[in-house]
């Protein structure tokens, strides 16, 4: 079964995809206001955020791209591993003390 092409496969330059000077300024401001990785914080770990992640992948939608409510601060490790797994699986990672997945969309919670 073939997967749909990802916006990440887009061969245009970074600036052509919206990540130019305006983005760099907005990113810098956001990370100054939100300096810690929110995924690490949930685990009680203090890690500097270096990536502004789009909670909902924008897939080229400029409104969603610039919606700061759709941004979250992540460290590179969480962005490149945890977030990627979540996007590929379509569920949030994590479990409560009993081992039950915290994502209401997880198949164990249906």
Coordinates of N, CA and C in Angstrom, one line a residue:
X1 N 0.8 -1.2 0.0 CA 0.0 0.0 0.0 C 0.9 1.2 0.0
X2 N 0.7 2.1 -0.9 CA 1.5 3.3 -1.0 C 0.9 4.4 -0.1
X3 N 1.8 5.2 0.5 CA 1.4 6.3 1.3 C 1.2 7.6 0.4
X4 N 0.4 8.5 0.9 CA 0.3 9.8 0.3 C 1.6 10.6 0.4
X5 N 2.0 11.3 -0.6 CA 3.2 12.1 -0.5 C 3.0 13.1 0.7
X6 N 4.1 13.3 1.4 CA 4.1 14.2 2.5 C 4.5 15.6 2.1
X7 N 4.0 16.6 2.7 CA 4.5 18.0 2.4 C 6.0 18.0 2.7
X8 N 6.5 17.1 3.5 CA 7.9 17.1 3.8 C 8.7 16.7 2.6
X9 N 8.1 16.0 1.6 CA 8.8 15.6 0.4 C 8.9 16.8 -0.6
X10 N 8.3 17.9 -0.3 CA 8.3 19.1 -1.1 C 9.8 19.5 -1.3
X11 N 10.2 19.6 -2.5 CA 11.6 19.9 -2.8 C 11.9 21.4 -2.9
X12 N 10.9 22.3 -2.7 CA 11.1 23.7 -2.8 C 12.0 24.1 -1.6
X13 N 12.6 25.3 -1.8 CA 13.5 25.8 -0.7 C 12.7 26.1 0.5
X14 N 13.3 26.1 1.6 CA 12.7 26.4 2.9 C 11.9 27.7 2.9
X15 N 12.5 28.7 2.4 CA 11.8 30.0 2.3 C 10.5 30.0 1.4
X16 N 10.6 29.2 0.3 CA 9.5 29.0 -0.6 C 8.3 28.3 0.0
X17 N 8.6 27.5 1.1 CA 7.6 26.8 1.8 C 7.0 27.5 3.0
X18 N 7.5 28.8 3.2 CA 6.9 29.6 4.3 C 7.9 29.8 5.4
X19 N 9.1 29.2 5.4 CA 10.0 29.3 6.5 C 11.1 30.3 6.2
X20 N 10.7 31.5 5.8 CA 11.7 32.5 5.5 C 11.9 33.4 6.7
X21 N 12.3 34.7 6.4 CA 12.6 35.6 7.5 C 11.5 35.9 8.4
X22 N 10.3 36.0 7.9 CA 9.1 36.2 8.8 C 9.0 35.1 9.8
X23 N 9.1 33.9 9.3 CA 9.0 32.7 10.2 C 10.1 32.7 11.2
X24 N 11.3 33.0 10.8 CA 12.5 33.0 11.7 C 12.3 33.9 12.9
X25 N 11.7 35.1 12.6 CA 11.4 36.1 13.6 C 10.3 35.6 14.5
X26 N 9.3 35.1 14.0 CA 8.1 34.6 14.8 C 8.6 33.4 15.6
X27 N 9.4 32.5 15.1 CA 9.9 31.4 15.8 C 10.8 31.8 17.0
X28 N 11.7 32.7 16.7 CA 12.5 33.2 17.8 C 11.7 33.9 18.9
X29 N 10.7 34.7 18.6 CA 9.9 35.3 19.6 C 9.1 34.2 20.4
X30 N 8.6 33.2 19.7 CA 7.8 32.2 20.4 C 8.7 31.4 21.3
X31 N 9.9 31.0 20.9 CA 10.8 30.2 21.7 C 11.3 31.0 22.9
X32 N 11.4 32.3 22.8 CA 11.8 33.2 24.0 C 10.7 33.1 25.0
X33 N 9.4 33.1 24.5 CA 8.3 33.1 25.4 C 8.0 31.7 26.0
X34 N 8.4 30.7 25.2 CA 8.1 29.3 25.5 C 9.4 28.5 25.4
X35 N 10.4 28.7 26.4 CA 11.7 28.1 26.2 C 11.9 26.7 26.5
X36 N 10.9 26.0 27.0 CA 11.0 24.6 27.4 C 10.2 23.7 26.5
X37 N 10.7 22.5 26.3 CA 10.0 21.5 25.5 C 8.7 21.0 26.3
X38 N 7.6 21.1 25.7 CA 6.3 20.8 26.4 C 6.2 19.3 26.6
X39 N 6.7 18.5 25.7 CA 6.7 17.0 25.9 C 7.6 16.6 27.0
X40 N 8.8 17.1 27.1 CA 9.7 16.8 28.2 C 9.1 17.2 29.5
X41 N 8.5 18.4 29.5 CA 7.9 19.0 30.8 C 6.9 18.0 31.3
X42 N 6.1 17.4 30.4 CA 5.0 16.5 30.9 C 5.6 15.3 31.6
X43 N 6.9 15.0 31.3 CA 7.5 13.9 32.0 C 8.4 14.3 33.1
X44 N 8.3 15.6 33.5 CA 9.1 16.1 34.6 C 10.6 16.4 34.2
X45 N 10.9 16.5 32.9 CA 12.2 16.7 32.4 C 12.3 18.1 31.9
X46 N 13.4 18.8 32.3 CA 13.6 20.2 31.8 C 14.5 20.2 30.6
X47 N 14.0 20.5 29.4 CA 14.8 20.5 28.2 C 14.5 21.8 27.4
X48 N 15.5 22.4 26.9 CA 15.3 23.6 26.1 C 14.6 23.3 24.8
X49 N 13.6 24.1 24.4 CA 12.9 23.9 23.2 C 13.8 24.6 22.1
X50 N 13.9 23.9 21.0 CA 14.6 24.5 19.8 C 13.8 24.5 18.6
X51 N 12.6 23.9 18.6 CA 11.8 23.7 17.4 C 10.4 24.2 17.8
X52 N 9.8 25.0 16.9 CA 8.4 25.4 17.0 C 7.6 24.4 16.1
X53 N 6.9 23.6 16.7 CA 6.1 22.5 16.0 C 4.7 23.0 15.8
X54 N 4.1 22.6 14.7 CA 2.7 22.8 14.4 C 2.0 21.6 15.0
X55 N 1.1 21.8 16.0 CA 0.4 20.7 16.6 C -0.4 19.9 15.6
X56 N -1.1 20.6 14.7 CA -1.8 20.0 13.6 C -1.0 20.3 12.4
X57 N -0.5 19.3 11.7 CA 0.3 19.6 10.5 C -0.4 20.5 9.5
X58 N 0.2 21.6 9.1 CA -0.4 22.6 8.3 C -0.6 22.2 6.8
X59 N 0.3 21.3 6.4 CA 0.2 20.8 5.0 C 0.1 21.9 3.9
X60 N 0.7 23.0 4.2 CA 0.7 24.1 3.2 C -0.4 25.1 3.5
X61 N -1.3 24.9 4.4 CA -2.4 25.8 4.8 C -1.8 27.0 5.5
X62 N -1.7 28.2 4.9 CA -1.1 29.3 5.5 C -1.8 29.8 6.8
X63 N -3.1 29.7 6.8 CA -3.8 30.1 8.0 C -3.4 29.3 9.2
X64 N -3.4 28.0 9.0 CA -2.9 27.0 10.1 C -1.5 27.2 10.4
X65 N -0.7 27.5 9.4 CA 0.8 27.7 9.5 C 1.1 28.8 10.5
X66 N 0.3 30.0 10.4 CA 0.6 31.2 11.2 C -0.2 31.2 12.4
X67 N -1.1 30.3 12.7 CA -1.9 30.3 13.9 C -1.1 29.9 15.1
X68 N -0.7 30.8 16.0 CA 0.1 30.6 17.1 C -0.5 29.6 18.1
X69 N -1.8 29.5 18.1 CA -2.4 28.5 19.0 C -2.1 27.1 18.5
X70 N -1.7 26.9 17.3 CA -1.3 25.6 16.7 C 0.2 25.3 16.9
X71 N 0.9 26.2 17.6 CA 2.3 26.0 17.8 C 2.6 25.4 19.1
X72 N 3.7 24.6 19.2 CA 4.1 24.2 20.5 C 5.6 24.1 20.5
X73 N 6.3 24.4 21.7 CA 7.7 24.3 21.7 C 8.2 22.9 22.0
X74 N 9.1 22.4 21.2 CA 9.7 21.0 21.4 C 11.2 21.1 21.3
X75 N 11.8 20.1 21.9 CA 13.3 19.9 21.7 C 13.4 19.1 20.4
X76 N 14.5 19.1 19.8 CA 14.7 18.4 18.5 C 14.4 16.9 18.6
X77 N 14.8 16.3 19.7 CA 14.6 14.9 19.9 C 13.1 14.6 19.9
X78 N 12.3 15.3 20.7 CA 10.9 15.0 20.7 C 10.2 15.3 19.4
X79 N 10.7 16.4 18.7 CA 10.1 16.7 17.4 C 10.4 15.6 16.4
X80 N 11.6 15.1 16.4 CA 12.0 14.2 15.3 C 11.7 12.7 15.7
X81 N 11.3 12.4 16.9 CA 10.9 11.1 17.3 C 9.5 11.0 17.7
X82 N 9.2 11.5 18.9 CA 7.9 11.3 19.5 C 6.8 11.9 18.6
X83 N 7.0 13.1 18.2 CA 6.0 13.8 17.3 C 5.8 13.1 16.0
X84 N 6.8 12.6 15.4 CA 6.7 11.9 14.2 C 6.0 10.6 14.3
X85 N 6.2 9.9 15.4 CA 5.5 8.6 15.7 C 4.0 8.9 15.9
X86 N 3.7 10.0 16.6 CA 2.3 10.4 16.9 C 1.6 10.7 15.5
X87 N 2.3 11.4 14.7 CA 1.7 11.8 13.4 C 1.4 10.5 12.5
X88 N 2.4 9.6 12.5 CA 2.3 8.4 11.7 C 1.2 7.5 12.3
X89 N 1.1 7.4 13.6 CA 0.1 6.5 14.2 C -1.3 7.1 14.3
X90 N -1.4 8.5 14.3 CA -2.6 9.2 14.5 C -3.1 9.2 15.9
X91 N -2.3 8.9 16.9 CA -2.7 9.0 18.3 C -1.6 9.6 19.1
X92 N -1.9 10.2 20.2 CA -0.9 10.7 21.2 C -0.3 9.6 22.0
X93 N 0.9 9.7 22.3 CA 1.6 8.7 23.1 C 1.4 9.0 24.5
X94 N 1.5 8.0 25.4 CA 1.4 8.2 26.8 C 0.3 7.3 27.4
X95 N 0.6 7.0 28.7 CA -0.4 6.2 29.4 C -0.5 6.7 30.9
X96 N -1.7 6.4 31.5 CA -1.8 6.8 32.9 C -1.2 5.7 33.8
X97 N -1.3 5.9 35.1 CA -0.7 5.0 36.1 C -1.1 3.5 35.9
X98 N -2.3 3.3 35.4 CA -2.8 1.9 35.2 C -2.3 1.3 33.9
X99 N -1.7 2.1 33.0 CA -1.2 1.6 31.7 C -2.2 1.9 30.6
X100 N -3.3 2.5 30.9 CA -4.3 2.8 29.9 C -3.9 4.0 29.1
X101 N -3.9 3.9 27.8 CA -3.5 5.1 26.9 C -4.3 6.3 27.3
X102 N -3.6 7.5 27.3 CA -4.2 8.7 27.6 C -5.0 9.3 26.4
X103 N -4.7 8.9 25.2 CA -5.4 9.4 24.1 C -6.8 8.8 23.9
X104 N -7.8 9.6 24.0 CA -9.2 9.0 23.9 C -9.4 8.4 22.5
X105 N -8.6 8.7 21.5 CA -8.8 8.1 20.2 C -8.0 6.8 20.0
X106 N -7.3 6.4 21.1 CA -6.5 5.1 21.0 C -7.6 4.0 21.0
X107 N -7.3 2.9 20.2 CA -8.3 1.8 20.0 C -8.6 1.1 21.4
X108 N -7.7 1.2 22.3 CA -8.1 0.6 23.6 C -9.1 1.3 24.4
X109 N -9.3 2.6 24.0 CA -10.3 3.4 24.7 C -11.6 3.5 24.0
X110 N -11.8 2.6 23.0 CA -13.1 2.6 22.2 C -13.9 1.4 22.6

